Coordinates of N, CA and C in Angstrom, one line a residue:
M1 N 109.9 4.9 142.7 CA 111.0 5.4 141.8 C 110.6 6.7 141.2
R2 N 111.5 7.7 141.2 CA 111.2 9.0 140.6 C 111.1 8.9 139.1
P3 N 110.0 9.5 138.5 CA 109.8 9.4 137.1 C 111.0 10.1 136.3
R4 N 111.3 9.6 135.1 CA 112.3 10.2 134.3 C 111.7 10.7 133.0
L5 N 112.2 11.8 132.6 CA 111.7 12.4 131.3 C 112.2 11.7 130.1
P6 N 111.4 11.4 129.1 CA 111.8 10.8 127.9 C 112.8 11.7 127.1
E7 N 113.5 11.1 126.2 CA 114.4 11.8 125.3 C 113.9 11.6 123.8
P8 N 113.5 12.7 123.2 CA 113.3 14.0 123.7 C 111.9 14.1 124.3
C9 N 111.7 15.1 125.1 CA 110.5 15.3 125.9 C 109.7 16.5 125.4
L10 N 108.4 16.2 125.0 CA 107.5 17.2 124.6 C 106.5 17.5 125.7
C11 N 106.6 18.7 126.3 CA 105.7 19.2 127.4 C 104.7 20.1 126.9
L12 N 103.5 19.9 127.3 CA 102.4 20.8 127.0 C 102.0 21.6 128.3
V13 N 102.0 22.9 128.2 CA 101.6 23.7 129.3 C 100.1 24.2 129.1
T14 N 99.2 24.0 130.0 CA 97.8 24.4 129.8 C 97.6 25.9 129.9
D15 N 96.6 26.3 129.2 CA 96.2 27.8 129.2 C 94.7 27.8 128.7
R16 N 93.8 28.0 129.7 CA 92.4 28.0 129.4 C 92.0 29.2 128.5
S17 N 92.8 30.2 128.4 CA 92.4 31.3 127.6 C 92.5 31.1 126.1
I18 N 93.2 29.9 125.7 CA 93.3 29.6 124.3 C 92.2 28.6 123.9
G19 N 91.4 29.0 123.0 CA 90.3 28.1 122.6 C 89.2 28.1 123.6
E20 N 88.3 27.2 123.4 CA 87.1 27.0 124.3 C 87.6 26.4 125.6
E21 N 87.3 27.0 126.7 CA 87.7 26.4 128.0 C 87.1 25.1 128.2
T22 N 85.8 24.9 127.7 CA 85.1 23.6 128.0 C 85.8 22.4 127.2
T23 N 86.6 22.7 126.2 CA 87.3 21.7 125.5 C 88.7 21.5 125.8
L24 N 89.2 22.1 126.9 CA 90.6 22.1 127.2 C 91.0 20.6 127.5
V25 N 90.3 19.9 128.3 CA 90.7 18.6 128.7 C 90.7 17.7 127.5
S26 N 89.8 17.8 126.6 CA 89.8 16.9 125.4 C 90.9 17.3 124.5
R27 N 91.2 18.6 124.4 CA 92.3 19.0 123.5 C 93.7 18.5 124.1
V28 N 93.8 18.5 125.4 CA 95.0 18.0 126.0 C 95.1 16.5 125.7
A29 N 94.0 15.8 125.9 CA 94.0 14.4 125.6 C 94.4 14.1 124.2
E30 N 93.9 14.9 123.3 CA 94.3 14.7 121.8 C 95.8 14.9 121.7
A31 N 96.3 15.9 122.3 CA 97.7 16.2 122.2 C 98.6 15.1 122.8
V32 N 98.2 14.5 123.9 CA 98.9 13.4 124.4 C 98.9 12.2 123.5
A33 N 97.8 12.0 122.9 CA 97.7 10.9 121.9 C 98.6 11.2 120.7
G34 N 98.8 12.5 120.4 CA 99.7 12.8 119.3 C 101.2 12.8 119.6
G35 N 101.5 12.7 120.9 CA 103.0 12.6 121.2 C 103.4 13.4 122.4
V36 N 102.6 14.2 123.1 CA 103.0 14.9 124.3 C 103.3 13.9 125.4
D37 N 104.5 14.2 126.1 CA 105.0 13.3 127.1 C 104.7 13.8 128.5
L38 N 104.6 15.1 128.7 CA 104.4 15.7 130.0 C 103.4 16.9 129.9
V39 N 102.5 16.9 130.8 CA 101.5 17.9 130.8 C 101.7 18.7 132.1
Q40 N 101.8 20.0 131.9 CA 102.0 20.9 133.1 C 100.7 21.7 133.3
L41 N 100.0 21.5 134.3 CA 98.7 22.2 134.6 C 99.1 23.6 135.2
R42 N 99.0 24.6 134.4 CA 99.3 26.0 134.9 C 98.1 26.9 134.7
E43 N 97.3 27.1 135.7 CA 96.2 28.0 135.6 C 96.2 28.8 136.9
K44 N 97.0 29.8 136.9 CA 97.3 30.5 138.1 C 96.1 31.3 138.7
D45 N 95.1 31.5 137.9 CA 93.9 32.3 138.4 C 92.9 31.4 139.1
L46 N 93.0 30.1 139.0 CA 92.0 29.2 139.6 C 92.2 29.0 141.1
S47 N 91.1 28.9 141.8 CA 91.2 28.5 143.2 C 91.6 27.1 143.4
G48 N 92.1 26.8 144.6 CA 92.6 25.4 144.8 C 91.6 24.3 144.5
G49 N 90.3 24.6 144.8 CA 89.3 23.6 144.6 C 89.0 23.4 143.1
R50 N 88.9 24.5 142.3 CA 88.7 24.3 140.9 C 89.9 23.7 140.2
L51 N 91.1 24.1 140.7 CA 92.3 23.5 140.1 C 92.4 22.0 140.4
L52 N 92.0 21.6 141.5 CA 92.0 20.2 141.8 C 91.0 19.4 140.9
E53 N 89.8 20.0 140.7 CA 88.9 19.4 139.8 C 89.4 19.2 138.4
L54 N 90.1 20.3 137.9 CA 90.7 20.2 136.6 C 91.8 19.2 136.5
A55 N 92.6 19.2 137.6 CA 93.7 18.2 137.6 C 93.2 16.8 137.6
A56 N 92.1 16.5 138.3 CA 91.5 15.2 138.3 C 91.0 14.8 136.9
S57 N 90.4 15.8 136.3 CA 89.8 15.5 134.9 C 91.0 15.3 133.9
L58 N 92.0 16.0 134.0 CA 93.2 15.8 133.1 C 93.8 14.5 133.4
K59 N 94.0 14.1 134.7 CA 94.6 12.9 135.0 C 93.8 11.7 134.5
E60 N 92.5 11.8 134.6 CA 91.7 10.7 134.1 C 91.7 10.6 132.5
A61 N 91.8 11.8 131.9 CA 91.8 11.9 130.4 C 93.0 11.3 129.8
I62 N 94.2 11.6 130.4 CA 95.4 11.2 129.8 C 95.9 9.9 130.3
G63 N 95.3 9.4 131.4 CA 95.7 8.1 132.0 C 97.2 8.0 132.2
G64 N 97.8 6.9 131.8 CA 99.2 6.7 131.9 C 100.0 7.0 130.7
S65 N 99.4 7.7 129.8 CA 100.1 8.0 128.5 C 101.0 9.2 128.6
A66 N 100.9 10.0 129.7 CA 101.8 11.1 129.9 C 101.8 11.5 131.4
L67 N 102.9 12.1 131.8 CA 103.0 12.6 133.2 C 102.2 13.9 133.4
L68 N 101.6 14.0 134.5 CA 100.9 15.3 134.8 C 101.6 15.9 136.0
I69 N 102.1 17.1 135.8 CA 102.6 17.9 137.0 C 101.9 19.2 137.2
I70 N 101.9 19.7 138.4 CA 101.1 20.9 138.7 C 102.1 22.1 138.9
N71 N 101.7 23.2 138.4 CA 102.5 24.4 138.5 C 102.4 25.0 139.9
E72 N 103.5 24.9 140.7 CA 103.6 25.5 142.0 C 102.7 25.0 143.1
R73 N 101.5 24.6 142.8 CA 100.6 24.2 143.9 C 100.9 22.8 144.4
V74 N 101.8 22.7 145.3 CA 102.2 21.5 145.9 C 101.1 20.8 146.5
D75 N 100.2 21.5 147.2 CA 99.0 20.9 147.8 C 98.1 20.2 146.9
V76 N 97.9 20.9 145.7 CA 97.0 20.2 144.7 C 97.7 19.0 144.1
A77 N 99.0 19.0 143.9 CA 99.7 17.9 143.5 C 99.5 16.7 144.4
V78 N 99.6 16.9 145.7 CA 99.4 15.9 146.7 C 98.0 15.4 146.6
A79 N 97.0 16.3 146.6 CA 95.6 15.9 146.6 C 95.2 15.1 145.4
C80 N 95.8 15.4 144.2 CA 95.3 14.6 143.0 C 96.2 13.5 142.7
G81 N 97.3 13.3 143.5 CA 98.2 12.2 143.2 C 99.1 12.4 142.0
A82 N 99.4 13.7 141.7 CA 100.3 14.0 140.6 C 101.7 13.6 141.0
P83 N 102.6 13.2 140.0 CA 103.9 12.7 140.3 C 104.9 13.9 140.6
G84 N 104.5 15.1 140.4 CA 105.4 16.2 140.6 C 104.9 17.6 140.4
V85 N 105.8 18.6 140.5 CA 105.4 20.0 140.3 C 106.4 20.7 139.5
Q86 N 106.0 21.8 139.0 CA 106.9 22.8 138.3 C 106.9 24.0 139.1
L87 N 108.1 24.4 139.6 CA 108.3 25.6 140.5 C 108.9 26.8 139.7
G88 N 108.3 27.9 139.9 CA 108.8 29.2 139.3 C 110.1 29.6 140.2
E89 N 110.8 30.6 139.7 CA 112.0 31.0 140.4 C 111.7 31.6 141.7
E90 N 110.5 32.1 141.9 CA 110.1 32.7 143.2 C 109.2 31.8 144.0
A91 N 109.0 30.6 143.6 CA 108.2 29.6 144.3 C 108.9 29.0 145.5
L92 N 108.3 28.0 146.1 CA 108.9 27.3 147.2 C 110.3 26.7 146.8
P93 N 111.2 26.7 147.8 CA 112.5 26.0 147.5 C 112.2 24.6 147.1
V94 N 113.1 24.0 146.3 CA 113.0 22.6 145.9 C 112.9 21.7 147.1
A95 N 113.8 21.9 148.1 CA 113.9 21.1 149.2 C 112.5 21.1 150.0
A96 N 111.9 22.2 150.1 CA 110.6 22.3 150.8 C 109.5 21.5 150.0
A97 N 109.5 21.6 148.7 CA 108.5 20.9 147.9 C 108.8 19.4 148.0
R98 N 110.0 19.0 148.0 CA 110.4 17.6 148.1 C 110.0 17.0 149.5
H99 N 110.1 17.8 150.5 CA 109.8 17.4 151.9 C 108.3 17.1 151.9
I100 N 107.5 17.9 151.2 CA 106.0 17.7 151.2 C 105.7 16.5 150.3
L101 N 106.3 16.5 149.1 CA 105.9 15.5 148.1 C 106.5 14.1 148.3
G102 N 107.7 14.1 148.9 CA 108.4 12.8 149.1 C 109.6 12.7 148.1
A103 N 110.4 11.8 148.4 CA 111.7 11.6 147.7 C 111.5 11.2 146.2
H104 N 110.4 10.6 145.9 CA 110.2 10.1 144.6 C 109.5 11.1 143.6
A105 N 109.2 12.4 144.1 CA 108.5 13.4 143.3 C 109.4 13.9 142.2
L106 N 108.8 14.3 141.1 CA 109.5 14.9 140.0 C 109.4 16.4 140.2
I107 N 110.5 17.1 140.4 CA 110.4 18.6 140.6 C 111.2 19.4 139.6
G108 N 110.5 20.2 138.9 CA 111.2 21.1 137.9 C 111.3 22.5 138.4
R109 N 112.2 23.2 137.9 CA 112.4 24.6 138.3 C 112.6 25.5 137.1
S110 N 111.9 26.6 137.0 CA 112.0 27.6 135.9 C 113.2 28.5 136.2
V111 N 114.1 28.6 135.1 CA 115.2 29.5 135.3 C 115.4 30.4 134.0
H112 N 116.0 31.5 134.3 CA 116.2 32.5 133.2 C 117.6 33.0 133.0
S113 N 118.5 32.3 133.7 CA 119.9 32.7 133.6 C 120.8 31.5 134.0
A114 N 122.1 31.5 133.6 CA 123.0 30.5 134.0 C 123.1 30.4 135.5
E115 N 123.1 31.6 136.2 CA 123.2 31.7 137.6 C 122.0 31.0 138.3
G116 N 120.8 31.3 137.7 CA 119.6 30.7 138.3 C 119.6 29.2 138.1
A117 N 120.2 28.7 137.0 CA 120.3 27.3 136.7 C 121.2 26.6 137.7
A118 N 122.3 27.3 138.0 CA 123.3 26.7 139.0 C 122.7 26.6 140.3
Q119 N 121.9 27.6 140.7 CA 121.2 27.5 142.1 C 120.2 26.4 142.1
A120 N 119.4 26.3 141.0 CA 118.4 25.2 141.0 C 119.0 23.8 141.1
I121 N 120.2 23.6 140.4 CA 120.9 22.4 140.5 C 121.3 22.0 141.9
V122 N 121.9 23.0 142.6 CA 122.3 22.8 143.9 C 121.2 22.5 144.8
Q123 N 120.0 23.1 144.6 CA 118.8 22.9 145.4 C 118.2 21.5 145.2
G124 N 118.6 20.8 144.1 CA 118.2 19.5 143.8 C 117.0 19.3 142.8
A125 N 116.8 20.3 141.9 CA 115.8 20.2 140.9 C 116.1 19.0 140.0
D126 N 115.0 18.3 139.5 CA 115.2 17.2 138.6 C 115.3 17.6 137.2
F127 N 114.8 18.7 136.8 CA 114.9 19.2 135.5 C 114.7 20.8 135.5
L128 N 115.2 21.4 134.5 CA 115.0 22.9 134.5 C 114.3 23.3 133.2
V129 N 113.3 24.2 133.4 CA 112.6 24.8 132.3 C 113.3 26.2 132.0
V130 N 113.9 26.3 130.8 CA 114.7 27.4 130.5 C 114.0 28.3 129.5
G131 N 113.9 29.6 129.8 CA 113.3 30.6 128.9 C 113.7 32.0 129.2
T132 N 113.3 32.9 128.3 CA 112.3 32.5 127.2 C 113.1 32.4 125.9
M133 N 112.8 31.3 125.1 CA 113.6 31.1 123.9 C 113.3 32.1 122.8
Y134 N 112.0 32.3 122.5 CA 111.5 33.2 121.4 C 110.3 34.0 121.9
A135 N 110.0 35.0 121.1 CA 108.9 35.9 121.5 C 107.6 35.0 121.7
T136 N 106.9 35.3 122.7 CA 105.7 34.4 123.0 C 104.5 35.2 123.5
R137 N 103.3 34.7 123.2 CA 102.1 35.3 123.5 C 101.9 35.4 125.0
S138 N 102.3 34.4 125.7 CA 102.1 34.3 127.2 C 103.0 35.3 128.0
H139 N 104.1 35.7 127.4 CA 105.0 36.7 128.1 C 105.5 37.7 127.0
P140 N 104.5 38.6 126.6 CA 104.8 39.5 125.5 C 105.9 40.6 125.8
R141 N 106.1 40.9 127.1 CA 107.0 41.9 127.5 C 108.4 41.4 127.8
V142 N 108.6 40.1 127.8 CA 109.8 39.5 128.1 C 110.7 39.4 126.9
R143 N 112.0 39.9 127.0 CA 112.9 39.8 125.9 C 113.4 38.4 125.7
P144 N 113.3 37.8 124.6 CA 113.7 36.4 124.4 C 115.2 36.3 124.6
A145 N 115.7 35.2 125.3 CA 117.1 34.9 125.4 C 117.6 34.1 124.3
G146 N 116.8 33.4 123.6 CA 117.2 32.5 122.5 C 117.9 31.2 123.0
P147 N 118.1 30.3 122.1 CA 118.7 29.0 122.4 C 120.1 29.2 123.0
G148 N 120.7 30.4 122.8 CA 122.0 30.6 123.4 C 122.1 30.4 124.9
L149 N 120.9 30.7 125.6 CA 120.9 30.5 127.0 C 121.0 29.0 127.4
V150 N 120.3 28.2 126.6 CA 120.4 26.7 126.8 C 121.9 26.3 126.6
Q151 N 122.5 26.8 125.6 CA 123.8 26.5 125.2 C 124.8 26.9 126.3
R152 N 124.6 28.0 127.0 CA 125.4 28.4 128.1 C 125.3 27.5 129.4
I153 N 124.0 27.0 129.6 CA 123.8 26.2 130.8 C 124.1 24.8 130.6
A154 N 123.9 24.2 129.4 CA 124.0 22.8 129.2 C 125.4 22.1 129.6
P155 N 126.5 22.7 129.3 CA 127.8 22.1 129.6 C 128.0 21.7 131.1
N156 N 127.4 22.5 132.0 CA 127.6 22.3 133.4 C 126.3 21.8 134.1
C157 N 125.4 21.2 133.3 CA 124.1 20.9 133.9 C 123.9 19.4 133.9
P158 N 123.8 18.7 135.0 CA 123.6 17.3 135.1 C 122.1 16.8 134.9
V159 N 121.2 17.8 134.8 CA 119.8 17.4 134.7 C 119.2 17.9 133.4
P160 N 118.1 17.3 132.9 CA 117.5 17.7 131.7 C 117.1 19.2 131.6
L161 N 117.3 19.8 130.4 CA 116.8 21.2 130.2 C 115.7 21.1 129.2
I162 N 114.6 21.9 129.6 CA 113.4 22.0 128.7 C 113.3 23.4 128.3
G163 N 113.4 23.7 127.0 CA 113.3 25.1 126.5 C 111.8 25.5 126.4
I164 N 111.5 26.7 126.7 CA 110.2 27.2 126.6 C 110.1 28.6 126.0
G165 N 109.0 28.9 125.3 CA 108.8 30.3 124.8 C 108.8 30.3 123.3
G166 N 107.6 30.4 122.7 CA 107.5 30.6 121.3 C 108.0 29.5 120.4
I167 N 108.0 28.3 120.9 CA 108.6 27.2 120.2 C 107.6 26.5 119.2
N168 N 108.1 26.3 118.0 CA 107.2 25.6 117.0 C 108.1 24.7 116.1
T169 N 107.5 24.2 115.1 CA 108.2 23.2 114.2 C 109.3 23.9 113.5
A170 N 109.3 25.2 113.3 CA 110.3 25.9 112.6 C 111.6 26.2 113.4
N171 N 111.5 26.2 114.7 CA 112.6 26.5 115.5 C 113.0 25.5 116.6
V172 N 112.2 24.5 116.7 CA 112.4 23.5 117.8 C 113.8 22.8 117.7
A173 N 114.2 22.6 116.5 CA 115.5 21.9 116.3 C 116.7 22.7 116.8
K174 N 116.6 24.0 116.7 CA 117.7 24.9 117.2 C 117.8 24.7 118.8
V175 N 116.6 24.6 119.4 CA 116.6 24.5 120.9 C 117.2 23.2 121.3
L176 N 116.9 22.1 120.6 CA 117.5 20.8 121.0 C 119.0 20.8 120.6
Q177 N 119.4 21.4 119.5 CA 120.8 21.4 119.1 C 121.6 22.2 120.1
A178 N 121.0 23.1 120.8 CA 121.7 23.9 121.8 C 122.0 23.2 123.1
G179 N 121.3 22.0 123.2 CA 121.5 21.2 124.4 C 120.3 20.9 125.3
A180 N 119.1 21.3 124.8 CA 117.9 20.9 125.5 C 117.5 19.5 125.3
Q181 N 116.9 18.9 126.3 CA 116.4 17.5 126.1 C 115.0 17.5 125.7
G182 N 114.3 18.7 125.8 CA 113.0 18.8 125.3 C 112.5 20.2 125.3
V183 N 111.2 20.4 125.0 CA 110.6 21.7 124.9 C 109.3 21.7 125.5
A184 N 108.8 22.9 126.0 CA 107.5 23.1 126.5 C 106.8 24.1 125.6
V185 N 105.6 23.8 125.3 CA 104.8 24.7 124.4 C 103.4 24.9 124.9
I186 N 102.8 25.9 124.4 CA 101.4 26.2 124.7 C 100.6 26.4 123.4
T187 N 100.8 27.6 122.8 CA 100.0 28.0 121.7 C 100.2 27.1 120.4
S188 N 101.4 26.6 120.2 CA 101.6 25.8 118.9 C 100.8 24.5 118.9
I189 N 100.3 24.1 120.1 CA 99.5 22.9 120.2 C 98.1 23.3 120.6
L190 N 97.9 24.0 121.7 CA 96.5 24.3 122.1 C 95.8 25.3 121.2
G191 N 96.6 26.1 120.4 CA 95.9 27.0 119.5 C 95.7 26.4 118.1
A192 N 96.1 25.2 117.9 CA 95.9 24.5 116.6 C 94.5 24.0 116.5
R193 N 94.1 23.9 115.2 CA 92.7 23.4 115.0 C 92.7 21.9 115.4
R194 N 93.7 21.2 115.2 CA 93.8 19.8 115.5 C 95.0 19.6 116.5
P195 N 94.8 19.7 117.8 CA 95.9 19.6 118.7 C 96.7 18.3 118.6
G196 N 96.1 17.2 118.3 CA 96.8 15.9 118.2 C 97.7 15.9 117.0
E197 N 97.2 16.4 115.9 CA 98.1 16.5 114.7 C 99.2 17.5 114.9
A198 N 99.0 18.6 115.6 CA 100.0 19.6 115.8 C 101.1 19.0 116.7
A199 N 100.7 18.2 117.8 CA 101.6 17.6 118.7 C 102.5 16.5 117.9
W200 N 101.8 15.8 117.0 CA 102.5 14.7 116.3 C 103.6 15.4 115.4
Q201 N 103.2 16.4 114.7 CA 104.1 17.1 113.8 C 105.3 17.6 114.5
L202 N 105.1 18.3 115.7 CA 106.2 18.8 116.5 C 107.1 17.7 117.0
K203 N 106.5 16.6 117.4 CA 107.3 15.5 118.0 C 108.1 14.9 116.9
Q204 N 107.6 14.8 115.7 CA 108.4 14.2 114.6 C 109.6 15.0 114.3
V205 N 109.5 16.3 114.3 CA 110.6 17.2 114.1 C 111.6 17.1 115.2
M206 N 111.1 17.0 116.4 CA 112.0 16.8 117.6 C 112.8 15.5 117.5
L207 N 112.1 14.4 117.1 CA 112.8 13.1 117.0 C 113.9 13.2 116.0
A208 N 113.6 13.8 114.9 CA 114.6 13.9 113.8 C 115.8 14.7 114.3
A209 N 115.5 15.8 114.9 CA 116.6 16.7 115.4 C 117.4 16.0 116.5
W210 N 116.7 15.3 117.4 CA 117.4 14.6 118.4 C 118.3 13.5 117.9
K211 N 117.8 12.8 116.9 CA 118.6 11.7 116.3 C 119.9 12.3 115.6
A212 N 119.6 13.4 114.9 CA 120.8 14.1 114.2 C 121.8 14.6 115.1
S213 N 121.3 15.3 116.2 CA 122.3 15.9 117.2 C 123.1 14.8 117.9
R214 N 122.5 13.6 118.2 CA 123.2 12.6 118.9 C 124.2 11.9 117.9
A215 N 123.8 11.8 116.6 CA 124.7 11.2 115.7 C 126.0 12.1 115.4
A216 N 125.8 13.4 115.6 CA 126.9 14.4 115.4 C 127.8 14.5 116.6
S217 N 127.3 14.1 117.8 CA 128.1 14.3 119.0 C 129.1 13.1 119.2

């Protein structure tokens, strides 16, 4: 059976450049214990072998407490037994990834426009990562689209939307209120002194916002 994202879903995207590289796995594990539901391994500069080693370490550290997906590297996802992948707009087509991974794989697609979202839905993506919401360290030259982009996509979207880009406890509610089922973060958790506590705080704000938005609908 294909995995389903929880409601709301807190996704942590890895970045070895934040903090000590040697503590990345332990910090991710702390974050999962604090409430992270989905971990996206995104280390584009690593070779396939090193990425596989890191994926195996992460998978062991988080156990069954969170889903682990691999950014674009379908081969690594197969090799480590990850349940799915996250594909960029210029990555493999969703159908090609599913052909390799199987019908039960969880496949996400990054989109930056309503048109891109429509195409990803037709291709069969299971969820969409929508950005950029706010100014972000990882994409400093990208002009933020804001939660309005989620709001434009949500009415015609049958799959979960995950907002990404500069999201923290101060603005996460706006992203969920716009129609997202979850958010993906990097710095607000990995850059925190206590990643587990940062994840817990963000998840609590998300849960409150999710409950309020559902009560109002």
